[in-house]
Structure formats: structure tokens, C-alpha cells
Coordinates of C-alpha atoms and ligand atoms in Angstrom, one line a residue:
M1 CA -143.9 136.9 -34.5
K2 CA -140.5 136.4 -35.9
H3 CA -139.6 138.2 -39.1
L4 CA -140.7 136.5 -41.9
L5 CA -138.3 136.8 -44.7
L6 CA -139.0 135.8 -48.4
F7 CA -136.5 133.6 -50.0
Y8 CA -136.9 130.7 -52.4
F9 CA -134.8 127.8 -53.4
T10 CA -134.3 126.9 -57.0
I11 CA -134.8 123.4 -56.4
C12 CA -132.6 122.4 -59.3
F13 CA -130.8 123.2 -61.8
A14 CA -131.6 120.7 -64.4
A15 CA -127.9 120.3 -64.5
S16 CA -128.9 120.0 -68.2
Q17 CA -127.2 122.7 -69.8
D18 CA -124.5 123.4 -67.6
L19 CA -123.6 119.4 -67.8
N20 CA -123.7 119.9 -71.4
I21 CA -120.4 122.0 -71.5
K22 CA -119.1 119.8 -69.0
L23 CA -119.4 116.5 -70.7
P24 CA -118.4 116.2 -74.2
S25 CA -119.0 112.4 -74.2
Q26 CA -123.3 113.2 -73.3
M27 CA -123.1 115.8 -76.4
K28 CA -121.4 113.4 -78.8
L29 CA -124.1 110.7 -77.5
L30 CA -127.2 113.0 -78.1
Q31 CA -125.8 114.3 -81.5
K32 CA -125.0 110.6 -82.7
L33 CA -128.8 109.8 -81.5
R34 CA -129.9 112.4 -83.6
E35 CA -127.9 111.4 -86.6
N36 CA -128.7 107.8 -86.0
R37 CA -132.3 107.9 -85.6
R38 CA -133.4 106.1 -88.8
D39 CA -130.7 103.4 -87.8
R40 CA -132.3 102.7 -84.4
N41 CA -133.2 99.4 -83.5
L42 CA -135.1 97.7 -80.6
E43 CA -133.8 94.5 -80.7
D44 CA -132.3 94.9 -77.1
I45 CA -135.3 96.2 -75.8
K46 CA -138.2 94.1 -74.3
T47 CA -141.5 94.8 -76.3
S48 CA -143.7 94.5 -72.9
W49 CA -143.8 97.7 -70.6
E50 CA -142.8 96.8 -66.9
P51 CA -142.9 98.8 -63.9
I52 CA -139.6 100.8 -63.7
R53 CA -136.9 99.9 -61.4
I54 CA -134.7 102.9 -60.5
H55 CA -131.5 102.3 -58.3
F56 CA -130.0 105.0 -56.0
E57 CA -126.0 104.6 -55.6
Y58 CA -124.5 106.4 -53.1
V59 CA -121.0 108.2 -54.2
E60 CA -120.9 109.8 -50.6
T61 CA -122.9 108.7 -47.6
P62 CA -125.3 111.2 -46.4
P63 CA -124.5 112.8 -42.8
A64 CA -125.2 110.2 -39.9
D65 CA -127.8 112.2 -38.6
Y66 CA -129.6 112.4 -41.9
I67 CA -128.7 109.0 -43.5
Q68 CA -132.3 107.3 -41.8
Q69 CA -134.4 109.8 -43.5
T70 CA -132.5 110.1 -46.9
E71 CA -133.0 106.3 -47.0
T72 CA -136.6 106.5 -46.4
V73 CA -137.0 109.1 -49.1
L74 CA -135.4 107.0 -51.5
E75 CA -136.8 104.1 -50.5
I76 CA -140.3 106.3 -51.2
I77 CA -139.0 107.5 -54.6
K78 CA -138.3 104.0 -56.1
T79 CA -141.9 102.5 -54.7
F80 CA -144.0 105.7 -56.0
F81 CA -142.2 105.2 -59.6
G82 CA -142.7 101.7 -59.5
R83 CA -146.3 101.8 -58.7
H84 CA -146.6 104.7 -61.7
L85 CA -144.3 104.4 -64.4
L86 CA -143.9 101.6 -67.0
V87 CA -140.7 101.3 -68.8
K88 CA -139.5 98.9 -72.0
R89 CA -136.6 97.3 -70.4
Q90 CA -133.3 96.4 -71.9
T91 CA -132.8 92.3 -72.1
G92 CA -130.3 91.9 -69.2
S93 CA -128.7 94.3 -66.6
L94 CA -127.9 97.6 -67.1
E95 CA -123.8 98.1 -67.6
W96 CA -121.6 100.9 -67.0
K97 CA -119.1 100.3 -69.9
S98 CA -115.8 100.9 -69.9
T99 CA -116.2 103.6 -72.4
Y100 CA -118.5 106.1 -70.4
E101 CA -117.5 109.1 -69.1
T102 CA -116.5 109.2 -65.3
D103 CA -115.0 112.5 -64.7
W104 CA -118.2 114.4 -64.5
G105 CA -117.0 117.6 -63.1
L106 CA -119.4 117.3 -60.0
I107 CA -119.4 113.3 -59.6
I108 CA -116.5 111.2 -60.4
V109 CA -118.0 107.8 -60.6
P110 CA -115.6 105.3 -58.7
A111 CA -114.2 102.3 -60.4
S112 CA -116.3 100.3 -57.4
L113 CA -119.4 101.3 -59.0
Q114 CA -118.7 100.8 -62.4
K115 CA -120.5 97.4 -62.9
S116 CA -123.9 96.1 -64.0
Y117 CA -127.0 96.9 -62.1
D118 CA -130.5 94.8 -62.4
S119 CA -132.4 97.9 -62.5
D120 CA -133.6 100.6 -65.0
L121 CA -132.2 103.4 -64.2
V122 CA -129.2 104.2 -61.7
F123 CA -128.5 107.6 -59.9
F124 CA -125.2 108.1 -58.7
V125 CA -126.2 110.0 -55.7
A126 CA -123.4 112.9 -54.3
Q127 CA -123.8 115.0 -51.0
E128 CA -122.5 118.4 -50.3
T129 CA -123.0 121.5 -47.8
D130 CA -123.3 124.6 -49.3
A131 CA -124.7 127.3 -47.7
D132 CA -124.1 129.7 -50.4
A133 CA -125.8 127.6 -53.0
E134 CA -129.3 128.4 -54.0
Y135 CA -130.6 125.2 -54.6
V136 CA -131.7 122.1 -52.6
A137 CA -130.5 119.4 -54.8
R138 CA -129.3 118.7 -58.6
A139 CA -129.8 116.3 -61.0
G140 CA -129.7 115.4 -64.5
P141 CA -129.3 112.1 -66.9
V142 CA -126.0 111.5 -68.3
I143 CA -125.9 108.0 -69.9
F144 CA -128.5 107.1 -72.4
D145 CA -129.8 103.7 -74.0
E146 CA -128.1 104.1 -77.2
K147 CA -131.4 102.1 -78.9
T148 CA -134.1 104.5 -77.4
G149 CA -132.2 107.5 -76.1
R150 CA -133.5 106.7 -72.9
P151 CA -131.5 107.5 -69.9
I152 CA -130.2 104.7 -68.1
F153 CA -127.5 106.5 -65.4
G154 CA -127.9 109.8 -63.8
L155 CA -126.6 111.9 -61.2
M156 CA -128.1 113.6 -58.4
I157 CA -126.5 116.0 -55.6
L158 CA -128.5 116.7 -52.3
N159 CA -127.2 119.8 -50.8
N160 CA -127.5 118.8 -47.4
H161 CA -127.5 122.7 -46.1
Y162 CA -131.2 122.5 -46.8
M163 CA -132.2 119.1 -46.8
L164 CA -131.6 119.0 -43.3
E165 CA -133.9 121.5 -42.9
F166 CA -136.6 119.1 -43.8
Q167 CA -137.0 117.2 -40.7
G168 CA -139.4 117.2 -37.9
T169 CA -142.9 117.3 -38.8
N170 CA -144.7 114.9 -41.3
A171 CA -145.2 118.0 -43.6
K172 CA -141.5 118.8 -43.5
F173 CA -140.6 115.5 -44.5
E174 CA -143.2 115.7 -47.5
A175 CA -141.2 118.4 -48.7
A176 CA -137.8 116.5 -48.7
V177 CA -139.4 113.8 -50.8
Q178 CA -141.0 116.1 -53.1
V179 CA -137.5 117.5 -54.1
V180 CA -135.9 114.0 -54.6
L181 CA -139.0 113.7 -56.4
H182 CA -138.4 116.6 -58.7
E183 CA -135.2 115.7 -59.2
T184 CA -135.7 112.4 -60.3
I185 CA -138.3 113.6 -63.0
H186 CA -135.6 115.9 -64.2
G187 CA -133.0 112.3 -64.3
L188 CA -136.0 110.5 -66.1
G189 CA -135.8 113.2 -68.8
F190 CA -137.5 116.2 -68.1
T191 CA -134.5 118.6 -69.1
N192 CA -134.4 120.7 -72.0
N193 CA -131.5 119.5 -73.6
L194 CA -133.6 116.1 -74.3
Y195 CA -136.7 117.7 -76.0
D196 CA -135.5 117.0 -79.4
N197 CA -135.1 113.3 -78.5
Y198 CA -138.6 112.8 -77.4
I199 CA -140.1 109.9 -79.5
N200 CA -143.8 108.9 -80.5
S201 CA -143.3 105.3 -78.1
T202 CA -145.9 103.4 -80.7
S203 CA -144.1 104.4 -83.9
G204 CA -140.7 104.6 -82.5
Q205 CA -140.3 107.8 -84.4
K206 CA -139.3 111.5 -83.5
Y207 CA -141.9 114.2 -82.8
D208 CA -142.4 116.6 -85.8
F209 CA -142.6 120.0 -83.8
T210 CA -140.2 122.8 -83.2
V211 CA -140.3 124.4 -79.8
Y212 CA -142.5 127.9 -80.0
Q213 CA -140.1 131.1 -78.5
R214 CA -142.5 133.4 -77.0
V215 CA -141.5 137.1 -77.2
N216 CA -140.8 137.4 -73.6
Q217 CA -138.0 134.3 -73.9
Q218 CA -140.8 131.7 -72.5
I219 CA -140.8 128.8 -74.6
D220 CA -143.7 126.5 -75.5
L221 CA -143.5 122.8 -75.6
P222 CA -145.5 121.3 -78.1
T223 CA -145.5 117.6 -77.1
P224 CA -148.5 115.7 -77.9
R225 CA -150.0 114.8 -74.3
L226 CA -148.8 117.8 -72.6
T227 CA -150.4 120.6 -75.1
Q228 CA -153.3 118.3 -75.1
L229 CA -153.8 118.5 -71.7
A230 CA -152.9 122.1 -71.3
R231 CA -155.8 122.8 -73.5
K232 CA -158.6 120.6 -71.9
H233 CA -157.3 122.2 -68.4
F234 CA -157.2 125.7 -69.2
G235 CA -159.9 125.3 -71.7
C236 CA -157.5 127.2 -74.6
C237 CA -158.2 125.3 -77.9
D238 CA -155.3 127.1 -79.7
L239 CA -152.4 126.8 -77.6
F240 CA -149.0 126.0 -78.8
G241 CA -147.5 123.7 -76.2
G242 CA -146.7 123.7 -72.3
T243 CA -145.4 127.2 -71.1
M244 CA -141.7 126.8 -69.8
E245 CA -140.3 128.8 -67.2
D246 CA -138.1 131.9 -68.1
Q247 CA -137.1 133.3 -65.0
N248 CA -133.5 132.3 -63.0
G249 CA -131.5 131.5 -66.0
R250 CA -129.4 128.2 -66.7
G251 CA -130.7 125.4 -64.4
T252 CA -134.1 126.9 -63.7
A253 CA -135.2 128.3 -67.5
G254 CA -136.7 126.4 -69.9
S255 CA -136.9 122.6 -67.8
H256 CA -139.8 123.6 -65.6
F257 CA -143.1 124.6 -65.8
E258 CA -143.9 128.1 -65.9
R259 CA -144.6 129.4 -62.3
S260 CA -147.6 132.0 -63.4
I261 CA -149.5 129.2 -65.3
F262 CA -149.0 126.0 -63.3
H263 CA -148.1 127.4 -60.2
N264 CA -147.6 125.1 -57.4
D265 CA -146.8 121.8 -59.6
L266 CA -143.9 120.1 -58.5
M267 CA -141.9 120.6 -61.6
T268 CA -142.0 124.5 -61.3
G269 CA -138.7 125.6 -60.9
S270 CA -138.4 126.8 -57.2
M271 CA -140.3 125.2 -53.8
I272 CA -143.2 126.9 -52.8
S273 CA -144.4 126.8 -49.1
G274 CA -147.8 125.1 -49.0
N275 CA -149.4 122.3 -51.2
T276 CA -147.1 121.2 -53.7
L277 CA -148.9 119.0 -56.5
F278 CA -148.0 116.4 -58.8
T279 CA -150.6 116.7 -61.4
D280 CA -151.1 114.9 -64.7
F281 CA -149.0 117.5 -66.7
T282 CA -146.0 115.6 -65.2
F283 CA -147.3 112.4 -66.1
A284 CA -148.1 114.0 -69.5
I285 CA -144.9 114.9 -70.1
L286 CA -143.2 111.8 -68.9
E287 CA -145.0 110.0 -71.2
D288 CA -144.1 112.0 -74.0
T289 CA -140.7 111.3 -73.7
G290 CA -141.7 107.8 -75.3
F291 CA -139.8 106.3 -72.6
Y292 CA -142.6 105.7 -70.0
R293 CA -145.8 104.6 -69.9
V294 CA -148.2 105.6 -66.8
T295 CA -150.7 103.1 -65.0
K296 CA -154.1 103.8 -63.4
H297 CA -153.8 106.5 -60.5
A298 CA -155.6 109.6 -59.5
S299 CA -153.2 112.7 -60.0
D300 CA -153.3 115.8 -57.5
V301 CA -156.3 118.1 -58.9
Q302 CA -155.0 121.5 -59.9
L303 CA -157.7 124.6 -59.7
W304 CA -154.9 127.3 -60.7
G305 CA -156.0 128.7 -64.3
L306 CA -158.8 126.0 -64.6
D307 CA -160.9 126.7 -67.5
K308 CA -159.7 130.2 -67.6
G309 CA -159.1 130.1 -71.5
C310 CA -156.6 131.5 -73.7
D311 CA -156.5 134.8 -72.4
F312 CA -155.0 133.7 -68.9
Y313 CA -152.9 131.0 -70.6
Q314 CA -151.3 133.7 -72.9
Q315 CA -151.7 137.1 -71.0
Q316 CA -151.6 135.8 -67.1
C317 CA -151.4 139.2 -65.0
Y318 CA -151.1 141.1 -68.0
S319 CA -154.5 141.1 -69.0
D320 CA -156.9 143.5 -69.3
S321 CA -158.9 140.9 -67.3
T322 CA -158.3 140.3 -63.5
Y323 CA -157.6 136.8 -62.3
E324 CA -158.1 135.8 -58.7
E325 CA -155.4 133.4 -59.1
F326 CA -153.2 136.5 -58.9
C327 CA -153.2 140.2 -56.5
E328 CA -152.5 143.6 -57.2
N329 CA -151.0 145.0 -54.5
P330 CA -147.5 143.3 -54.0
Y331 CA -145.6 144.0 -50.7
D332 CA -142.3 146.5 -51.7
P333 CA -139.5 144.8 -49.7
S334 CA -137.6 148.0 -50.5
D335 CA -139.7 150.4 -48.8
E336 CA -139.5 150.4 -45.0
K337 CA -142.8 152.0 -44.5
D338 CA -144.7 148.9 -46.0
N339 CA -145.6 146.3 -43.8
V340 CA -146.5 142.6 -44.8
A341 CA -149.2 142.7 -42.8
N342 CA -151.2 145.2 -45.2
H343 CA -150.6 142.4 -47.9
L344 CA -152.2 139.2 -46.2
S345 CA -155.1 136.9 -47.8
C346 CA -155.5 133.2 -48.0
S347 CA -153.3 131.7 -50.8
Y348 CA -155.3 131.0 -54.1
A349 CA -155.9 127.1 -52.9
Q350 CA -156.6 127.9 -49.5
T351 CA -153.9 125.9 -47.6
G352 CA -152.0 128.8 -45.7
I353 CA -152.1 132.5 -45.3
G354 CA -150.1 134.4 -47.7
F355 CA -148.9 138.0 -48.3
C356 CA -149.2 139.5 -52.1
V357 CA -145.4 139.4 -53.3
N358 CA -143.4 138.6 -56.7
D359 CA -141.5 135.6 -55.6
G360 CA -138.9 136.0 -58.5
L361 CA -140.1 133.1 -60.5
V362 CA -143.0 135.2 -61.9
E363 CA -143.8 138.6 -63.0
C364 CA -147.3 138.2 -61.5
P365 CA -147.5 138.8 -57.9
Y366 CA -149.7 136.2 -56.0
Y367 CA -150.6 135.3 -52.3
Y368 CA -147.4 133.6 -51.2
I369 CA -147.7 131.0 -48.3
I370 CA -145.6 132.6 -45.3
E371 CA -143.9 129.6 -44.0
D372 CA -145.0 129.9 -40.2
L373 CA -148.5 130.5 -41.7
D374 CA -148.9 127.2 -44.1
C375 CA -152.0 125.4 -42.3
R376 CA -151.1 122.4 -43.4
D377 CA -147.9 122.2 -41.1
A378 CA -148.7 120.9 -37.6
D379 CA -145.3 122.3 -36.7
N380 CA -146.7 125.7 -37.3
Y381 CA -148.8 125.7 -33.9
D382 CA -146.9 127.8 -31.5
A383 CA -149.1 127.7 -28.1
K384 CA -147.7 131.3 -27.6
V385 CA -148.3 132.9 -30.4
F386 CA -151.8 131.6 -30.9
Q387 CA -153.2 131.3 -27.7
G388 CA -157.0 131.6 -27.6
T389 CA -157.1 132.3 -31.4
N390 CA -158.5 128.6 -32.0
F391 CA -156.2 128.2 -34.8
H392 CA -155.4 124.6 -36.1
F393 CA -152.7 123.2 -38.1
G394 CA -152.0 120.1 -39.9
Y395 CA -153.0 118.0 -43.1
D396 CA -156.9 118.9 -42.5
S397 CA -156.4 122.7 -41.9
M398 CA -157.4 125.5 -44.8
C399 CA -157.3 129.2 -44.4
I400 CA -160.3 131.1 -43.9
R401 CA -161.2 134.9 -44.2
G402 CA -161.9 136.4 -40.8
G403 CA -161.2 134.7 -37.3
L404 CA -163.0 133.3 -34.3
P405 CA -160.8 134.1 -31.1
K406 CA -162.1 133.7 -27.9
K407 CA -163.0 137.0 -26.2
G408 CA -160.0 138.7 -24.8
D409 CA -156.6 140.2 -26.2
Y410 CA -155.3 137.4 -28.6
L411 CA -154.0 137.5 -32.0
Y412 CA -156.4 138.3 -35.1
I413 CA -154.7 139.1 -38.5
G414 CA -158.0 139.1 -40.4
F415 CA -157.3 135.4 -41.5
S416 CA -157.4 132.0 -39.8
C417 CA -156.4 128.5 -40.1
F418 CA -159.3 126.4 -39.0
Q419 CA -160.0 122.3 -39.5
Y420 CA -162.2 121.5 -41.9
S421 CA -163.9 118.5 -43.6
C422 CA -165.5 117.6 -46.8
D423 CA -168.4 114.6 -46.9
E424 CA -169.0 112.5 -49.6
D425 CA -170.9 115.1 -51.7
H426 CA -168.0 117.5 -51.3
Q427 CA -170.2 120.0 -48.8
L428 CA -167.6 121.8 -46.7
S429 CA -167.5 122.0 -42.8
I430 CA -165.5 124.1 -40.5
I431 CA -164.4 122.9 -37.5
V432 CA -163.7 125.7 -34.8
D433 CA -163.1 125.0 -30.9
G434 CA -165.4 121.9 -31.2
T435 CA -168.1 123.3 -32.9
T436 CA -168.8 122.3 -36.7
Y437 CA -170.0 125.1 -39.1
D438 CA -171.7 124.5 -42.0
C439 CA -169.8 126.1 -45.2
S440 CA -171.6 124.2 -48.0
D441 CA -172.8 127.7 -49.1
G442 CA -169.9 129.6 -50.8
G443 CA -169.6 133.5 -49.3
S444 CA -171.7 132.6 -46.4
I445 CA -170.8 133.7 -42.8
P446 CA -171.8 131.1 -40.1
S447 CA -173.2 132.5 -37.1
F448 CA -171.7 131.9 -33.9
D449 CA -171.3 132.5 -30.0
D450 CA -170.8 136.1 -29.5
N451 CA -170.6 135.4 -25.7
K452 CA -167.8 133.2 -26.6
Y453 CA -166.0 134.8 -29.6
L454 CA -165.2 137.7 -31.7
Y455 CA -165.2 138.6 -35.2
G456 CA -166.8 135.7 -37.1
F457 CA -166.0 134.1 -40.4
M458 CA -166.8 134.0 -43.9
C459 CA -166.7 130.4 -46.0
P460 CA -164.7 129.9 -49.1
D461 CA -166.4 131.2 -52.4
N462 CA -165.7 127.9 -53.8
P463 CA -166.4 125.4 -51.1
E464 CA -167.5 122.1 -53.5
D465 CA -164.2 123.2 -55.8
I466 CA -161.9 122.6 -52.8
C467 CA -163.8 119.8 -51.4
Q468 CA -163.1 118.3 -55.4
S469 CA -159.5 119.1 -55.4
K470 CA -158.5 118.3 -51.9
N471 CA -155.3 116.4 -52.7
E472 CA -154.3 115.6 -48.8
C473 CA -153.8 112.6 -47.2
P474 CA -153.9 112.0 -43.3
N475 CA -150.7 113.3 -41.8
Q476 CA -148.9 113.0 -45.0
C477 CA -148.8 109.6 -45.3
N478 CA -146.4 109.5 -41.8
K479 CA -143.4 109.5 -43.1
K480 CA -143.9 106.2 -45.0
G481 CA -145.1 107.2 -48.4
Y482 CA -146.0 110.1 -50.7
C483 CA -149.5 111.4 -51.1
L484 CA -150.9 111.5 -54.8
G485 CA -154.4 112.6 -55.2
G486 CA -155.3 111.8 -51.7
V487 CA -154.0 108.4 -51.4
C488 CA -150.5 107.2 -49.9
T489 CA -148.4 105.2 -52.1
C490 CA -146.5 103.7 -49.1
I491 CA -143.1 101.7 -48.7
P492 CA -143.3 97.7 -48.9
G493 CA -144.5 97.1 -45.2
Y494 CA -147.2 99.5 -44.6
A495 CA -150.8 99.7 -46.2
G496 CA -153.7 102.5 -45.3
R497 CA -155.2 105.4 -45.8
A498 CA -152.0 106.9 -44.2
C499 CA -149.6 104.3 -44.3
E500 CA -150.4 103.5 -40.6
K501 CA -150.4 99.8 -41.1
A502 CA -148.5 97.3 -41.4
C503 CA -148.8 95.0 -43.9
T504 CA -146.6 92.2 -45.1
T505 CA -148.6 91.5 -47.9
Y506 CA -149.6 93.2 -51.4
R507 CA -151.2 96.5 -51.1
D508 CA -153.9 97.3 -53.6
G509 CA -154.4 101.3 -53.2
I510 CA -154.8 101.5 -49.2
E511 CA -155.6 98.0 -48.6
C512 CA -153.9 95.2 -47.5
V513 CA -154.6 92.0 -49.7
Q514 CA -153.2 88.5 -50.0
T515 CA -153.8 88.5 -53.7
C516 CA -154.5 91.2 -56.5
P517 CA -158.1 91.8 -57.5
A518 CA -159.3 91.8 -61.4
N519 CA -157.7 94.4 -63.6
T520 CA -154.6 94.8 -61.4
F521 CA -151.3 92.7 -61.5
A522 CA -148.6 91.8 -58.7
N523 CA -145.9 93.4 -58.6
D524 CA -143.0 91.7 -56.2
L525 CA -140.9 95.1 -56.4
T526 CA -143.4 97.7 -55.1
M527 CA -145.7 94.9 -53.3
Y528 CA -148.5 96.8 -55.1
C529 CA -151.4 95.7 -56.9
I530 CA -150.5 97.8 -59.9
G531 CA -153.6 98.6 -62.1
C532 CA -154.6 99.0 -65.8
P533 CA -153.0 101.7 -68.0
A534 CA -154.3 105.3 -67.0
N535 CA -157.6 106.2 -68.0
C536 CA -157.9 102.4 -68.4
A537 CA -161.1 100.7 -67.6
T538 CA -160.8 97.1 -68.3
C539 CA -157.3 95.5 -69.4
S540 CA -155.9 92.3 -70.1
A541 CA -152.4 93.1 -69.0
L542 CA -150.5 96.0 -67.5
D543 CA -149.9 97.2 -70.8
V544 CA -153.0 96.3 -72.7
C545 CA -155.9 97.7 -72.4
T546 CA -159.1 96.8 -74.0
L547 CA -161.7 99.4 -73.2
C548 CA -160.7 103.1 -72.3
E549 CA -162.8 105.3 -69.4
D550 CA -165.3 108.0 -71.5
T551 CA -162.7 110.7 -71.8
H552 CA -159.9 108.8 -73.3
E553 CA -159.6 107.0 -76.6
L554 CA -157.6 103.4 -77.0
V555 CA -154.5 103.8 -79.1
A556 CA -152.2 101.0 -79.2
G557 CA -153.0 99.2 -76.1
F558 CA -153.3 102.5 -74.0
C559 CA -155.7 105.4 -73.1
E560 CA -154.9 108.7 -74.9
L561 CA -157.1 112.0 -74.4
R562 CA -159.9 112.6 -76.8
V563 CA -159.2 115.7 -78.7
Y564 CA -162.4 117.5 -78.2
S565 CA -161.8 120.4 -80.4
L566 CA -161.0 118.5 -83.3
M567 CA -163.9 116.2 -82.8
L568 CA -166.3 119.2 -82.8
V569 CA -164.6 120.8 -85.9
T570 CA -165.0 117.3 -87.9
S571 CA -168.7 117.0 -86.9
F572 CA -169.1 120.6 -88.3
I573 CA -167.7 119.8 -91.6
A574 CA -169.5 116.6 -91.4
L575 CA -173.1 118.6 -91.0
F576 CA -171.6 120.9 -93.7
L577 CA -171.1 118.2 -96.0
A578 CA -174.3 116.3 -95.0
L579 CA -176.3 119.3 -95.8
Ligands
NAG1 C1 -147.8 108.0 -82.4 O1 -147.7 107.1 -83.5 C2 -149.2 106.3 -83.7 C3 -148.8 105.3 -84.7 O2 -148.0 105.9 -85.7 C4 -150.1 107.3 -83.9 O3 -151.4 106.2 -83.9 C5 -150.3 108.0 -82.4 O4 -151.7 108.7 -82.7 C6 -149.1 108.8 -82.2 N1 -149.0 109.3 -80.9 C7 -149.1 110.6 -80.5 C8 -149.4 110.8 -79.1 O5 -148.3 111.3 -81.7

């Protein structure tokens, strides 16, 4: 097998602090926003929430052999956010004003692009090919609406030295989409120099919070929805806020979720091979900006840290308890006698075979998926290496302890990538060499034909959790869309579970439909039937929920997570009073 080097890309450098230094006009604008908060009037902003129109404008065209992929990726991003995010549009078009700074150091906005745009957020996209840079892409907002503080123009730079590597399989293409998604989210306002400008979109008021600084430089961002959701997910009622990355300095620290806590979330600070998740944490912070609301959807489900409590959230691997999220015996690259092979295991979410290591973004080592052993990437099947092993690679493959190689001298490393399937009741089956093995019983060891195979394998401990959190779409949406919570958001013209069907009309979820069904609203920009607001059961408009799902309560036409802890406390007090 080829030598596998550990490396990571800083996906971005939210460009924020950097841009701040270079961009006096932005600083001034931010300052003005802070000072004039009370004078804000929202006259030029429509009162209704509508699907966001993001526009990408090339400052330089991508390399000829990569332009097609870049175009499709950008089309997917536009459709994805148009389908999931609502914004209060300005009346009229966006106008590049002559007073705006044009020289942003990294990009100069050419005169030809200083015009009006019929959209809600415009990114100027530049290209570079820099083998020495650590980042794949970078982006940040540069011009903000003076009334609301919402970003209206942003810059994005794609480093094609790395972007070009994301070609070939569906899994690689998906990684390219993830990079641009991640950067777009920074451009939408997830950067640390904007936290002070976030507003409650209902009241129009700035939140009353201070960012909490932990002793170890990590910060906890206490915006309301992010904090609520973190409390619920981790099962820790008194956490202060969403913890941000403290590693890697300018560009990474502060503007990303902490890797040890949020692990493979899309908005952590570096790419991680294996399965990257777009979770509700990201939607929560986007809503917390006050600039956006979210439409009905299912997000990717995160198992990392789920219900592990305050101790996990605060201590991670420094706790006296051990958490299976982390591993204890990391590979030491500086020790010549050490061998990666002695540190292997399945990754936490079982999507690949990893080795125990500290990836540079965490102090806590975990099983980092070796790129060539990422079970989800079909490209990883090398007939010579995996001959006789019964390994299977693709979106429907997972890491399993043990193996079932044919009898003979074939590769065996103690872990395998095997095909799996989940039925409607979340019962897991493992499929090897055409035979289906029942794995609904966690930790069981299925019997096998020992005339044909060696070793044997063990079912994962938590088969039902794995099935419930299955975030995969067939063939990663076939380079025509992005998979969220097991559903592809396809570019216009396609529909189906894997964007595999042609569709010239609207799409309702995975279906191709002539007219949109009840509780959804036709949107001609994305060609999607967009549902009620997120977590809403019935609504009268895209931005008017009339009844929320049980877990949520209605606040100003949208659904907010119920505050469980507070409810408990209040009912206790009520009980005392009654007594
Ligand atoms: C925003 O303000 C409204 C009205 O004052 C209030 O009811 C709501 O709880 C606030 N929302 C958040 C998330 O702080």
C-alpha cells in the first residue's frame, strides 16, 4: 500500500481578521453599524422572508479543464441555499455603490462588475494556484447592508491547486461542493468579527451577550439558537454557548466550530476525510445572525457527543471519564519505530478505517480516516490491493471490525469496508460477497462459511444509531446536487433520490411534480416546492407558521426549540407554590 501521509487543509481562513486590517472601509462600516444601531430603520427592506438569491460573479474564470465542475458546484450552492434559507430582500436590486472600496488586496473589483445585481448576496470569485498555501479556498463578506448589517457583497478565492484534486468520483466532487458551501457560509456572516452585529430578527435588536473566553483560548459563542441546540444535543443545560476552534490562529480560530466537540461538522476548521456533516448547528448560527430564517428540511444527524453531558462538552478527552469519541494511543510520526498499522480502528461514525492521531486541530486524538480507506469513496477500490478481501467501497459501505477474506494469502488489517443496508425499522444488515448477514444485534458475531472465508467480523455496537443517523444519498447525488439528511437538493432539471431523473418542472423533495402540494410553495429560482419554516407542521406562507412540531414553539411565525430545562425549573417552582 502506498505511504499515507497525514495532512489537512485549512479550508478557509474566514479572511475576517485579515480583511479587517487591509480593509479600512469595512472597519468603518462595522463601527458605524455599532454606533447607529438605534437609528436603524428597515424601510428599504421588505417585510416578508423569501428564498435567498446568491449570485457568483467571476473576477477570473476557472482553469479551462475545471470550469465545468466549478460551474456545477456553484449552481448547486445557489440551489441549496435558495431551497433552505430565507432572507428579507431589499426593495430593488443590489447596487455596487461608487463609494465602496474596490481594492481588497486579494481581489480588485473591476469597473465592469461595479453594477447592479438582481440578487441578495453577490460573491466575486477569484482563482489562484498556490501549492504552498494551506487553504483550499477562502471567503468573507466585505460589504454590508447599512440598514440591517446583512452581508450583501463577498469575496471568494478558490485555490485550484487543491480544488483540482476534487475530481473523479462522486465522493471527490462532493468534497468540492463542501468546500464552497463552507466558504459561502462564512460569506453569509459566520465570521468572528460579525458576532457583535448579530441581531434578533424579530425585535431588530442586538443580542445582549458577551462572548465567553475559556481559559484555554476557546471561546463560547452564546447566540440563542446555537446555545439551545448545543444544550439539547450534548445534554448539558448549563453550557454557555457554541464552542469555537482555538487552534491554527488567524483565519481558523474563532470562526469555526471546535473540532473536539463538533468533530466532522462542515463548519469545523479543516477538511476531514470521510463523512462531513451539515448539521442543525450551522442552521442555528445562520438564524442567530438575524439575517436568515430556515425552511423545512432534515439535517445530517450527528452522533459525536450526543447526550454525553457537560463533562464531555467541557473536558473532552481531559475528563476522568473516557469517551469512545477519542482514542488513547496516538500514532507518533516522529518515532521511526512506530507504525500506523498498530493504531487502526473504525472511525467514530464507522464511515472509514482510521488511525489514532492528533490532527492538529484537536488536542484530543481520534480515529482519523485514512483517505484511501474512506469506505464511502468508490474510487478507493484498488483491485490489486483489495483482491480477495471482499472489501466494498461506495456510499453504501461502512467500516466493520474484522474481515471475511477468501481463503488464501489476501490482505487482512483487522478492519474492513463492507456494504451495508438499513431497513425501515433501522435494522442493520452487512452484505459480503453476495451474502446478507443480520447485524441488528449490536456486537454480535455472525456465523459464516469457514470453508470459504477466514477470520469473521463483529457487528457494530450501536447498529440502530448508525441506521438512524444514516446521512447518505445514493452515489452522493451523482454530481448534480448536495446530500442533506439523506435527501439530494438537485440543480434545476433533475430529481430523484440521487438526482438521477430528468425533471423540467418543480421538485418536491425527491419527486418531480407539476404543481406543489399543500404546505409547500413553488419557487421558480430553485424550481423547488419549498415547505413551511423549519420544524413547522402547518403554515399559511413560506414565512408564516401556524402550528409547530411538538419539540418547538411558535415565535413570530417561526418555530423555536422549546427550552426544556427552563420548563422543568418553572414547573418545579409552580409545584412548590402550589404546595
Ligand atoms: C427575539 O425578540 C422577540 C421579541 O422581543 C422575543 O420574543 C424572542 O424570544 C427573541 N428571540 C430570541 C431568539 O432571542
